[in-house]
Short mmCIF file of C-alpha atoms in Angstrom, two decimals:
data_model
loop_
_atom_site.label_atom_id
_atom_site.label_comp_id
_atom_site.label_asym_id
_atom_site.label_seq_id
_atom_site.Cartn_x
_atom_site.Cartn_y
_atom_site.Cartn_z
CA MET A 1 2.98 -8.44 -28.58
CA PRO A 2 1.91 -7.02 -25.21
CA THR A 3 -1.83 -7.17 -24.62
CA ALA A 4 -1.94 -4.96 -21.51
CA ASP A 5 0.02 -2.05 -20.10
CA LEU A 6 1.17 -4.21 -17.25
CA SER A 7 4.64 -5.11 -16.04
CA LEU A 8 5.62 -8.11 -13.93
CA ASN A 9 7.84 -7.55 -10.97
CA LEU A 10 9.79 -10.79 -11.02
CA ALA A 11 9.68 -11.22 -7.23
CA THR A 12 6.06 -12.25 -7.81
CA VAL A 13 7.20 -15.59 -9.22
CA ARG A 14 10.70 -15.83 -7.77
CA LYS A 15 10.03 -19.16 -6.07
CA GLN A 16 8.66 -20.88 -9.19
CA TRP A 17 10.88 -19.75 -11.98
CA SER A 18 14.35 -18.67 -12.97
CA MET A 19 14.62 -15.13 -14.28
CA ARG A 20 14.74 -16.46 -17.84
CA GLU A 21 11.63 -18.59 -17.35
CA ALA A 22 9.78 -15.68 -15.75
CA VAL A 23 10.68 -13.25 -18.53
CA GLU A 24 9.61 -15.70 -21.21
CA ALA A 25 6.34 -16.34 -19.35
CA ALA A 26 5.69 -12.62 -19.00
CA ALA A 27 6.03 -12.20 -22.76
CA ARG A 28 3.81 -15.22 -23.39
CA HIS A 29 1.08 -13.84 -21.11
CA GLY A 30 1.02 -10.46 -22.82
CA PHE A 31 2.86 -8.39 -20.23
CA ALA A 32 4.53 -5.28 -21.59
CA GLY A 33 7.42 -5.26 -19.15
CA VAL A 34 9.27 -6.90 -16.30
CA ALA A 35 11.16 -5.64 -13.25
CA PRO A 36 14.06 -7.80 -12.01
CA TRP A 37 15.85 -7.85 -8.69
CA ARG A 38 19.56 -7.49 -8.22
CA ASP A 39 20.10 -11.03 -6.98
CA MET A 40 18.44 -12.37 -10.14
CA VAL A 41 20.68 -10.34 -12.41
CA ALA A 42 23.73 -11.33 -10.37
CA ASP A 43 22.81 -15.02 -10.65
CA ALA A 44 22.30 -14.81 -14.40
CA GLY A 45 25.28 -12.57 -15.03
CA THR A 46 24.77 -9.02 -16.21
CA ALA A 47 25.76 -9.70 -19.82
CA GLN A 48 23.29 -12.59 -20.05
CA ALA A 49 20.59 -10.47 -18.41
CA VAL A 50 21.16 -7.68 -20.92
CA ARG A 51 20.64 -10.14 -23.80
CA LEU A 52 17.62 -11.74 -22.12
CA PHE A 53 15.76 -8.47 -21.69
CA ARG A 54 16.75 -7.17 -25.12
CA ASP A 55 15.67 -10.36 -26.88
CA SER A 56 12.37 -10.43 -24.93
CA GLY A 57 11.22 -7.16 -26.44
CA LEU A 58 9.83 -6.25 -23.02
CA ARG A 59 10.38 -3.02 -21.16
CA VAL A 60 12.41 -3.19 -17.96
CA THR A 61 10.20 -0.97 -15.85
CA GLY A 62 12.35 -0.89 -12.75
CA TYR A 63 15.33 -2.41 -11.02
CA CYS A 64 14.94 -3.61 -7.41
CA ARG A 65 16.33 -2.36 -5.29
CA ALA A 66 18.57 0.24 -3.78
CA GLY A 67 18.52 2.90 -1.11
CA LEU A 68 18.85 1.23 2.32
CA PHE A 69 21.48 3.76 3.36
CA PRO A 70 21.23 3.77 7.18
CA ALA A 71 24.09 1.90 8.81
CA ALA A 72 25.69 1.83 12.23
CA ASP A 73 28.98 3.42 11.20
CA ALA A 74 30.59 5.51 8.48
CA ALA A 75 32.13 2.48 6.81
CA GLY A 76 28.71 0.86 6.55
CA ARG A 77 27.19 4.00 5.11
CA GLN A 78 30.00 4.29 2.54
CA ALA A 79 29.52 0.64 1.61
CA ALA A 80 25.82 1.34 1.00
CA ILE A 81 26.70 4.31 -1.21
CA ASP A 82 29.15 2.23 -3.22
CA ASP A 83 26.61 -0.55 -3.57
CA ASN A 84 23.96 1.90 -4.77
CA LYS A 85 26.33 3.15 -7.47
CA ARG A 86 26.80 -0.42 -8.64
CA ALA A 87 23.01 -0.87 -8.70
CA ILE A 88 22.71 2.22 -10.86
CA ASP A 89 25.36 0.90 -13.25
CA GLU A 90 23.59 -2.44 -13.48
CA ALA A 91 20.28 -0.70 -14.14
CA ALA A 92 21.85 1.32 -16.92
CA ALA A 93 23.33 -1.85 -18.43
CA ILE A 94 20.03 -3.72 -18.54
CA GLY A 95 18.08 -0.71 -19.74
CA ALA A 96 15.97 -0.36 -16.61
CA GLU A 97 13.76 2.70 -16.63
CA CYS A 98 14.46 3.45 -12.97
CA VAL A 99 16.08 2.11 -9.82
CA VAL A 100 13.64 1.63 -6.96
CA MET A 101 14.94 3.12 -3.71
CA ILE A 102 13.63 2.42 -0.23
CA GLY A 103 14.60 3.92 3.07
CA GLY A 104 16.20 0.94 4.75
CA GLY A 105 15.74 -0.02 8.38
CA LEU A 106 17.18 1.32 11.60
CA PRO A 107 20.87 0.52 12.03
CA GLN A 108 21.48 -2.50 14.27
CA GLY A 109 20.62 -1.58 17.85
CA SER A 110 19.50 1.93 16.99
CA ARG A 111 16.20 3.50 18.02
CA ASP A 112 16.92 6.80 16.27
CA ILE A 113 14.43 6.88 13.40
CA VAL A 114 15.00 10.59 12.82
CA GLY A 115 18.71 9.99 12.45
CA ALA A 116 18.14 7.04 10.13
CA ARG A 117 15.95 9.17 7.90
CA GLN A 118 18.78 11.69 7.65
CA MET A 119 21.14 8.85 6.70
CA PHE A 120 18.78 7.99 3.87
CA ILE A 121 18.85 11.56 2.63
CA ASP A 122 22.62 11.79 2.94
CA GLY A 123 23.07 8.58 0.98
CA LEU A 124 20.64 9.69 -1.66
CA VAL A 125 22.48 12.97 -2.14
CA ALA A 126 25.77 11.08 -2.40
CA VAL A 127 24.59 8.84 -5.23
CA LEU A 128 22.39 11.27 -7.13
CA PRO A 129 25.19 12.65 -9.37
CA HIS A 130 26.04 9.08 -10.35
CA ALA A 131 22.39 8.40 -11.24
CA ARG A 132 22.17 11.59 -13.27
CA ALA A 133 25.34 10.76 -15.17
CA ALA A 134 23.99 7.29 -15.91
CA LYS A 135 20.63 8.76 -16.90
CA VAL A 136 18.85 6.36 -14.57
CA PRO A 137 16.09 7.99 -12.50
CA LEU A 138 15.82 7.00 -8.87
CA ALA A 139 12.24 6.03 -8.00
CA LEU A 140 11.74 6.87 -4.33
CA GLU A 141 9.33 4.41 -2.76
CA PRO A 142 7.91 5.03 0.70
CA MET A 143 7.24 1.82 2.57
CA HIS A 144 4.29 0.90 4.74
CA PRO A 145 4.88 2.07 8.34
CA MET A 146 4.93 -1.53 9.56
CA TYR A 147 8.37 -1.76 7.89
CA ALA A 148 9.70 1.40 9.54
CA ALA A 149 11.98 -0.47 11.93
CA ASP A 150 13.53 -3.05 9.66
CA ARG A 151 13.12 -2.07 6.00
CA GLY A 152 11.97 1.45 5.29
CA VAL A 153 12.30 4.33 7.72
CA VAL A 154 10.79 6.63 5.09
CA VAL A 155 7.08 5.84 5.24
CA THR A 156 5.12 8.53 3.44
CA LEU A 157 4.82 9.92 -0.04
CA ALA A 158 5.08 13.38 1.53
CA GLU A 159 8.64 12.75 2.73
CA MET A 160 9.74 11.35 -0.63
CA ILE A 161 8.13 14.17 -2.57
CA ASP A 162 9.87 16.67 -0.29
CA LEU A 163 13.15 15.10 -1.44
CA CYS A 164 12.13 15.52 -5.07
CA ASP A 165 11.31 19.14 -4.34
CA GLN A 166 14.65 19.65 -2.68
CA PHE A 167 17.02 17.75 -4.96
CA GLY A 168 15.16 17.82 -8.25
CA GLU A 169 16.50 16.26 -11.40
CA GLY A 170 17.07 12.55 -11.38
CA LEU A 171 14.51 11.77 -8.69
CA GLY A 172 11.00 10.41 -9.11
CA ILE A 173 8.29 8.73 -7.08
CA ALA A 174 7.16 5.11 -7.01
CA VAL A 175 3.58 4.76 -5.83
CA ASP A 176 2.97 1.23 -4.56
CA THR A 177 -0.66 0.76 -3.55
CA TYR A 178 0.32 -1.68 -0.80
CA HIS A 179 2.57 0.85 0.89
CA VAL A 180 0.44 3.98 0.63
CA TRP A 181 -3.26 3.03 0.55
CA TRP A 182 -3.77 3.82 4.27
CA ASP A 183 -2.47 7.40 4.01
CA PRO A 184 -5.11 10.04 4.89
CA ASN A 185 -3.21 12.48 2.66
CA LEU A 186 -3.04 10.11 -0.30
CA ALA A 187 -5.02 12.17 -2.80
CA ARG A 188 -3.23 15.38 -1.85
CA GLU A 189 0.23 13.86 -2.04
CA ILE A 190 -0.32 12.03 -5.32
CA ALA A 191 -1.50 15.31 -6.80
CA ARG A 192 1.59 17.02 -5.42
CA ALA A 193 3.84 14.32 -6.84
CA GLY A 194 2.44 15.11 -10.29
CA SER A 195 4.97 14.60 -13.04
CA ARG A 196 7.45 13.09 -10.59
CA ILE A 197 5.48 9.82 -10.58
CA ILE A 198 7.55 7.39 -12.64
CA SER A 199 6.46 4.03 -11.25
CA HIS A 200 3.11 2.58 -10.18
CA HIS A 201 3.11 -0.76 -8.36
CA ILE A 202 -0.03 -2.72 -7.60
CA CYS A 203 -0.65 -5.24 -4.81
CA ASP A 204 -3.58 -5.70 -2.44
CA TRP A 205 -3.85 -5.59 1.37
CA LEU A 206 -5.32 -8.80 2.77
CA VAL A 207 -7.54 -9.08 5.84
CA PRO A 208 -6.23 -10.79 7.83
CA THR A 209 -2.59 -10.36 6.88
CA ARG A 210 -0.88 -13.42 8.32
CA HIS A 211 2.72 -12.39 7.73
CA MET A 212 4.06 -8.87 7.44
CA LEU A 213 6.30 -9.56 4.46
CA THR A 214 4.96 -12.59 2.63
CA ASP A 215 1.18 -12.36 2.78
CA ARG A 216 0.47 -9.63 0.27
CA GLY A 217 -2.59 -9.95 -1.91
CA MET A 218 -3.60 -10.31 -5.54
CA MET A 219 -5.56 -7.28 -6.72
CA GLY A 220 -9.21 -7.73 -5.84
CA ASP A 221 -8.63 -10.04 -2.88
CA GLY A 222 -8.19 -7.30 -0.30
CA ALA A 223 -9.10 -3.88 1.00
CA ILE A 224 -7.56 -1.57 -1.60
CA ASP A 225 -9.67 0.47 -4.02
CA PHE A 226 -7.45 0.26 -7.12
CA PRO A 227 -9.57 2.40 -9.45
CA ALA A 228 -9.69 5.17 -6.85
CA ILE A 229 -5.89 5.26 -6.54
CA ARG A 230 -5.39 4.95 -10.29
CA ARG A 231 -7.74 7.91 -10.82
CA MET A 232 -5.59 9.99 -8.48
CA ILE A 233 -2.45 8.93 -10.34
CA GLU A 234 -3.90 9.67 -13.75
CA ALA A 235 -5.19 13.02 -12.54
CA ALA A 236 -1.62 13.77 -11.50
CA GLY A 237 -0.55 13.17 -15.08
CA TYR A 238 0.82 9.62 -15.01
CA ARG A 239 -0.99 7.36 -17.44
CA GLY A 240 1.79 4.83 -17.81
CA ILE A 241 2.38 1.21 -17.09
CA GLN A 242 1.41 -0.50 -13.83
CA GLU A 243 3.67 -3.12 -12.28
CA VAL A 244 2.28 -6.02 -10.30
CA GLU A 245 4.51 -6.94 -7.36
CA ILE A 246 3.23 -9.50 -4.86
CA PHE A 247 5.24 -11.16 -2.10
CA SER A 248 3.05 -14.06 -1.09
CA ASP A 249 3.62 -17.52 0.28
CA HIS A 250 0.27 -18.42 -1.27
CA TRP A 251 1.05 -17.21 -4.77
CA TRP A 252 4.61 -18.53 -4.61
CA SER A 253 3.07 -21.97 -4.03
CA ARG A 254 0.95 -21.83 -7.20
CA PRO A 255 2.07 -22.62 -10.77
CA GLY A 256 3.67 -19.55 -12.31
CA ASP A 257 1.33 -19.58 -15.29
CA GLU A 258 -1.66 -19.47 -12.93
CA VAL A 259 -0.17 -16.47 -11.11
CA LEU A 260 0.44 -14.56 -14.32
CA ALA A 261 -2.96 -15.39 -15.79
CA THR A 262 -4.65 -14.32 -12.56
CA ALA A 263 -2.68 -11.08 -12.34
CA MET A 264 -3.51 -10.25 -15.96
CA GLU A 265 -7.22 -11.01 -15.45
CA ARG A 266 -7.37 -8.97 -12.24
CA PHE A 267 -5.54 -6.10 -13.90
CA ARG A 268 -8.27 -6.02 -16.54
CA THR A 269 -11.21 -6.43 -14.16
CA VAL A 270 -10.10 -4.75 -10.93
CA CYS A 271 -7.49 -2.11 -11.76
CA GLN A 272 -9.08 -0.12 -14.54
CA VAL A 273 -10.48 3.36 -14.03
CA MET B 1 0.63 3.21 48.01
CA PRO B 2 1.63 3.64 44.38
CA THR B 3 5.37 3.70 43.80
CA ALA B 4 5.32 4.85 40.17
CA ASP B 5 3.11 7.02 37.97
CA LEU B 6 2.22 4.00 35.90
CA SER B 7 -1.13 2.45 35.08
CA LEU B 8 -1.78 -1.11 33.98
CA ASN B 9 -4.01 -1.67 31.01
CA LEU B 10 -5.63 -4.89 32.06
CA ALA B 11 -5.44 -6.44 28.58
CA THR B 12 -1.75 -6.90 29.38
CA VAL B 13 -2.60 -9.76 31.74
CA ARG B 14 -6.01 -10.75 30.47
CA LYS B 15 -5.02 -14.37 29.84
CA GLN B 16 -3.55 -14.93 33.28
CA TRP B 17 -5.92 -13.24 35.66
CA SER B 18 -9.49 -12.24 36.34
CA MET B 19 -10.08 -8.50 36.53
CA ARG B 20 -10.14 -8.71 40.32
CA GLU B 21 -6.85 -10.59 40.45
CA ALA B 22 -5.26 -8.14 38.02
CA VAL B 23 -6.41 -5.08 39.96
CA GLU B 24 -5.17 -6.50 43.24
CA ALA B 25 -1.84 -7.37 41.60
CA ALA B 26 -1.52 -3.88 40.15
CA ALA B 27 -1.96 -2.39 43.61
CA ARG B 28 0.51 -4.87 45.08
CA HIS B 29 3.15 -3.98 42.47
CA GLY B 30 2.85 -0.26 43.09
CA PHE B 31 0.89 0.78 40.02
CA ALA B 32 -1.10 3.98 40.43
CA GLY B 33 -3.95 3.00 38.13
CA VAL B 34 -5.58 0.42 35.92
CA ALA B 35 -7.53 0.53 32.66
CA PRO B 36 -10.19 -2.16 32.17
CA TRP B 37 -11.91 -3.39 29.02
CA ARG B 38 -15.65 -3.52 28.52
CA ASP B 39 -15.84 -7.30 28.42
CA MET B 40 -14.11 -7.48 31.81
CA VAL B 41 -16.55 -5.07 33.40
CA ALA B 42 -19.46 -6.92 31.79
CA ASP B 43 -18.21 -10.24 33.13
CA ALA B 44 -17.77 -8.89 36.64
CA GLY B 45 -20.97 -6.84 36.62
CA THR B 46 -20.78 -3.06 36.67
CA ALA B 47 -21.75 -2.73 40.35
CA GLN B 48 -19.04 -5.17 41.39
CA ALA B 49 -16.55 -3.40 39.16
CA VAL B 50 -17.40 -0.06 40.73
CA ARG B 51 -16.69 -1.50 44.19
CA LEU B 52 -13.52 -3.22 43.03
CA PHE B 53 -11.98 -0.07 41.62
CA ARG B 54 -13.12 2.08 44.53
CA ASP B 55 -11.77 -0.31 47.11
CA SER B 56 -8.47 -0.65 45.24
CA GLY B 57 -7.65 3.00 45.70
CA LEU B 58 -6.30 3.00 42.14
CA ARG B 59 -7.12 5.45 39.41
CA VAL B 60 -9.07 4.15 36.44
CA THR B 61 -7.03 5.81 33.74
CA GLY B 62 -9.16 4.76 30.79
CA TYR B 63 -11.95 2.52 29.61
CA CYS B 64 -11.38 0.37 26.54
CA ARG B 65 -12.84 0.77 24.14
CA ALA B 66 -15.32 2.58 21.99
CA GLY B 67 -15.51 4.32 18.63
CA LEU B 68 -15.60 1.68 15.87
CA PHE B 69 -18.44 3.51 14.15
CA PRO B 70 -18.13 2.41 10.50
CA ALA B 71 -20.81 -0.12 9.53
CA ALA B 72 -22.34 -1.36 6.32
CA ASP B 73 -25.78 0.17 6.87
CA ALA B 74 -27.60 2.81 8.87
CA ALA B 75 -28.88 0.29 11.39
CA GLY B 76 -25.34 -0.85 12.08
CA ARG B 77 -24.13 2.69 12.49
CA GLN B 78 -26.98 3.48 14.89
CA ALA B 79 -26.19 0.34 16.87
CA ALA B 80 -22.60 1.52 17.19
CA ILE B 81 -23.76 4.92 18.42
CA ASP B 82 -26.03 3.32 21.00
CA ASP B 83 -23.24 1.03 22.12
CA ASN B 84 -20.86 3.95 22.48
CA LYS B 85 -23.36 5.73 24.74
CA ARG B 86 -23.51 2.63 26.93
CA ALA B 87 -19.72 2.58 27.06
CA ILE B 88 -19.72 6.19 28.19
CA ASP B 89 -22.27 5.40 30.91
CA GLU B 90 -20.20 2.45 32.11
CA ALA B 91 -17.09 4.62 32.15
CA ALA B 92 -18.88 7.22 34.24
CA ALA B 93 -20.08 4.52 36.64
CA ILE B 94 -16.62 3.09 37.26
CA GLY B 95 -15.00 6.50 37.48
CA ALA B 96 -12.87 6.08 34.36
CA GLU B 97 -10.95 9.21 33.44
CA CYS B 98 -11.65 8.76 29.72
CA VAL B 99 -13.10 6.41 27.15
CA VAL B 100 -10.58 5.31 24.52
CA MET B 101 -11.98 5.64 21.00
CA ILE B 102 -10.55 4.05 17.88
CA GLY B 103 -11.63 4.39 14.29
CA GLY B 104 -12.92 0.91 13.59
CA GLY B 105 -12.32 -1.04 10.42
CA LEU B 106 -13.81 -0.88 6.96
CA PRO B 107 -17.41 -2.09 6.84
CA GLN B 108 -17.72 -5.68 5.62
CA GLY B 109 -16.90 -5.81 1.92
CA SER B 110 -16.11 -2.10 1.67
CA ARG B 111 -12.95 -0.63 0.16
CA ASP B 112 -13.99 2.96 0.86
CA ILE B 113 -11.58 4.13 3.54
CA VAL B 114 -12.48 7.78 2.99
CA GLY B 115 -16.15 6.96 3.57
CA ALA B 116 -15.33 4.92 6.66
CA ARG B 117 -13.37 7.81 8.11
CA GLN B 118 -16.41 10.02 7.65
CA MET B 119 -18.53 7.40 9.44
CA PHE B 120 -16.14 7.64 12.37
CA ILE B 121 -16.56 11.40 12.47
CA ASP B 122 -20.34 11.18 12.16
CA GLY B 123 -20.53 8.66 15.00
CA LEU B 124 -18.23 10.74 17.15
CA VAL B 125 -20.38 13.83 16.65
CA ALA B 126 -23.47 11.79 17.52
CA VAL B 127 -22.14 10.62 20.88
CA LEU B 128 -20.20 13.70 21.92
CA PRO B 129 -23.15 15.41 23.68
CA HIS B 130 -23.67 12.24 25.70
CA ALA B 131 -20.01 12.21 26.70
CA ARG B 132 -20.10 15.87 27.68
CA ALA B 133 -23.20 15.35 29.79
CA ALA B 134 -21.56 12.40 31.52
CA LYS B 135 -18.36 14.41 31.96
CA VAL B 136 -16.32 11.60 30.44
CA PRO B 137 -13.69 12.79 27.94
CA LEU B 138 -13.27 10.78 24.77
CA ALA B 139 -9.61 9.94 24.18
CA LEU B 140 -9.15 9.67 20.43
CA GLU B 141 -6.49 7.09 19.63
CA PRO B 142 -5.09 6.78 16.11
CA MET B 143 -4.10 3.23 15.29
CA HIS B 144 -1.04 1.99 13.46
CA PRO B 145 -1.69 1.97 9.68
CA MET B 146 -1.38 -1.81 9.59
CA TYR B 147 -4.79 -1.86 11.29
CA ALA B 148 -6.40 0.53 8.79
CA ALA B 149 -8.47 -2.18 7.10
CA ASP B 150 -9.79 -4.09 10.07
CA ARG B 151 -9.52 -2.03 13.25
CA GLY B 152 -8.75 1.62 12.85
CA VAL B 153 -9.29 3.62 9.69
CA VAL B 154 -8.03 6.72 11.49
CA VAL B 155 -4.27 6.27 11.53
CA THR B 156 -2.59 9.55 12.42
CA LEU B 157 -2.46 11.94 15.31
CA ALA B 158 -3.04 14.72 12.79
CA GLU B 159 -6.51 13.42 11.89
CA MET B 160 -7.52 13.01 15.52
CA ILE B 161 -6.20 16.43 16.51
CA ASP B 162 -8.14 17.94 13.61
CA LEU B 163 -11.28 16.49 15.23
CA CYS B 164 -10.35 18.07 18.55
CA ASP B 165 -9.86 21.37 16.77
CA GLN B 166 -13.21 21.05 15.07
CA PHE B 167 -15.43 19.73 17.86
CA GLY B 168 -13.63 20.92 20.94
CA GLU B 169 -14.89 20.27 24.44
CA GLY B 170 -15.09 16.67 25.51
CA LEU B 171 -12.41 15.36 23.17
CA GLY B 172 -8.80 14.55 23.91
CA ILE B 173 -5.92 12.58 22.45
CA ALA B 174 -4.45 9.24 23.45
CA VAL B 175 -0.83 8.88 22.37
CA ASP B 176 0.13 5.20 22.19
CA THR B 177 3.79 4.79 21.33
CA TYR B 178 3.09 1.56 19.44
CA HIS B 179 0.63 3.24 17.12
CA VAL B 180 2.47 6.49 16.40
CA TRP B 181 6.22 5.96 16.70
CA TRP B 182 6.71 5.66 12.91
CA ASP B 183 5.07 9.01 12.11
CA PRO B 184 7.46 11.49 10.43
CA ASN B 185 5.31 14.30 11.86
CA LEU B 186 5.34 12.92 15.39
CA ALA B 187 7.07 15.82 17.13
CA ARG B 188 5.00 18.42 15.30
CA GLU B 189 1.69 16.69 15.99
CA ILE B 190 2.38 15.99 19.64
CA ALA B 191 3.23 19.66 20.06
CA ARG B 192 0.00 20.58 18.29
CA ALA B 193 -2.00 18.21 20.48
CA GLY B 194 -0.73 20.14 23.50
CA SER B 195 -3.25 20.23 26.33
CA ARG B 196 -5.54 17.84 24.48
CA ILE B 197 -3.25 14.93 25.41
CA ILE B 198 -5.11 13.04 28.13
CA SER B 199 -3.69 9.54 27.80
CA HIS B 200 -0.22 8.15 27.17
CA HIS B 201 0.11 4.44 26.43
CA ILE B 202 3.44 2.64 26.24
CA CYS B 203 4.32 -0.52 24.33
CA ASP B 204 7.31 -1.40 22.16
CA TRP B 205 7.62 -2.41 18.49
CA LEU B 206 9.41 -5.74 18.09
CA VAL B 207 11.70 -6.73 15.22
CA PRO B 208 10.57 -9.06 13.85
CA THR B 209 6.89 -8.71 14.69
CA ARG B 210 5.48 -12.21 14.25
CA HIS B 211 1.79 -11.38 14.56
CA MET B 212 0.15 -8.08 13.79
CA LEU B 213 -2.06 -8.04 16.87
CA THR B 214 -0.47 -10.25 19.52
CA ASP B 215 3.27 -9.72 19.23
CA ARG B 216 3.70 -6.33 20.81
CA GLY B 217 6.72 -5.71 22.96
CA MET B 218 7.72 -4.84 26.49
CA MET B 219 9.36 -1.43 26.69
CA GLY B 220 13.06 -1.80 25.94
CA ASP B 221 12.72 -4.92 23.80
CA GLY B 222 12.06 -3.13 20.53
CA ALA B 223 12.68 -0.18 18.26
CA ILE B 224 10.89 2.64 20.08
CA ASP B 225 12.76 5.49 21.74
CA PHE B 226 10.54 6.02 24.80
CA PRO B 227 12.42 8.94 26.35
CA ALA B 228 12.30 10.80 23.03
CA ILE B 229 8.53 10.45 22.77
CA ARG B 230 8.00 11.23 26.45
CA ARG B 231 10.06 14.40 26.03
CA MET B 232 7.77 15.49 23.19
CA ILE B 233 4.71 14.75 25.33
CA GLU B 234 6.04 16.61 28.35
CA ALA B 235 7.03 19.55 26.18
CA ALA B 236 3.42 19.61 25.00
CA GLY B 237 2.33 20.01 28.61
CA TYR B 238 1.33 16.49 29.64
CA ARG B 239 3.30 15.25 32.62
CA GLY B 240 0.77 12.70 33.76
CA ILE B 241 0.54 8.98 34.14
CA GLN B 242 1.71 6.48 31.54
CA GLU B 243 -0.28 3.32 30.88
CA VAL B 244 1.40 0.10 29.84
CA GLU B 245 -0.69 -1.85 27.35
CA ILE B 246 0.86 -4.91 25.69
CA PHE B 247 -0.95 -7.50 23.59
CA SER B 248 1.52 -10.35 23.48
CA ASP B 249 1.29 -14.10 23.20
CA HIS B 250 4.67 -14.19 24.89
CA TRP B 251 3.74 -12.06 27.90
CA TRP B 252 0.32 -13.70 28.20
CA SER B 253 2.18 -16.99 28.64
CA ARG B 254 4.23 -15.70 31.58
CA PRO B 255 3.15 -15.50 35.23
CA GLY B 256 1.24 -12.27 35.81
CA ASP B 257 3.53 -11.18 38.63
CA GLU B 258 6.52 -11.51 36.32
CA VAL B 259 4.80 -9.35 33.70
CA LEU B 260 3.96 -6.63 36.20
CA ALA B 261 7.40 -6.68 37.79
CA THR B 262 9.03 -6.45 34.38
CA ALA B 263 6.77 -3.62 33.24
CA MET B 264 7.47 -1.68 36.41
CA GLU B 265 11.22 -2.22 36.11
CA ARG B 266 11.25 -1.22 32.44
CA PHE B 267 9.12 1.83 33.19
CA ARG B 268 11.80 2.95 35.64
CA THR B 269 14.80 2.12 33.46
CA VAL B 270 13.59 2.66 29.89
CA CYS B 271 10.72 5.16 29.92
CA GLN B 272 12.10 8.04 31.96
CA VAL B 273 13.16 11.33 30.42
#
């Protein structure tokens, strides 16, 4: 039985374990859920993944990841739309509670960030009916501005919440501490997000950060005030599960059981209000 | 005589040249100004620096850098205030057109970014009368959010412009493309800054960025649309000098004359409206 309202994003142990090993370890360590990535489900086969998650008794708190709509030409943008629809279908098949969507980077050679943001919106609008029909919410996740060029042109909660305001049903917000902790409007925007918050990821910001993608921190090892952000999120009405998601060369080099035990201990000691 | 309305931030060639060599090279390459750092002026001696800049005939477009007020205790905060007053005096002595102020990082061991931002404001208010008396404007420079923990807790133009609104005379805005290009409110905030813009730094964002501090890019080598940002700045009323400031292990490893020639060429070909 789960011992904490904590989910494990499987990227956290992707270098140590197969998806099956990671899911079994998550259950063993008392996690209440897991969040797989598309490549993991593809490697296992969707039918096998469905059985694995069902037999685990764990929630599937999110499916990573989709969005990434900007592309250099119309064919590329259509391919991204088609791929997002497949991601939604896969998420529905495995019982994922949402699909995590990020902005995507600038198209190859482009310096038009405003245009790329519009491509994200256009793609989102194109796939939203599919998501609604599948009853899979799309969790819009702003990315840290240091990823604006190559991964996520949408960088603030405010922009993502504006999209929820505009397009409504079927959209929600993913608040990842790593991506939003720096935002001077954090409290205001989390309050505005309110009932649209459907996903809460936790990960710390290390000082120094030695690599932009693969030097994220275990909760408590960095600069982020987790209780402060959790208080904002609870005040907005979300009291649900948190999901630990850490991309880290350090933690990928440690035994998986050590990573999970540490994450669970830090969740209890660092992340509580 | 200067051949372009471009200033050289001397950090760009700090590994290759002494301050004297860099200033002479800037004049030789047709730059209209330079911007020194405090350690350079300290090493040369203020009196010698005064003569160097005067004899060069170049503008001193800024003095780097001050601010950095957050500290773990009152003594540390007072020390920062005292140090900022000295920076202002040095700037006045060398004829610098402004002192560049950044937020500073979180105090050692602190996770209170809201509190640190207030420390920045408190320090700014404490030194502002000194700056006004010295007739040295303070150019408030928001830093990229990836520096929020260790260098600059103030990360948006909006926050800095709010301070100009609140405290008025003696404050201005420094717009550094590297620090602000990702901001979804960039056009709106540059327009709001209007006549408060007193400094315009240029530097590109590389993909990938291999080091958070020392892998900044030469204009044209990265993701930033310089003409688009310059158009916003000119529409806001600032048509003045641009200042190239690049922290880069790559460019620090090249001959200084190559760096200056490249910067001048890119300024002409990449940064014009």
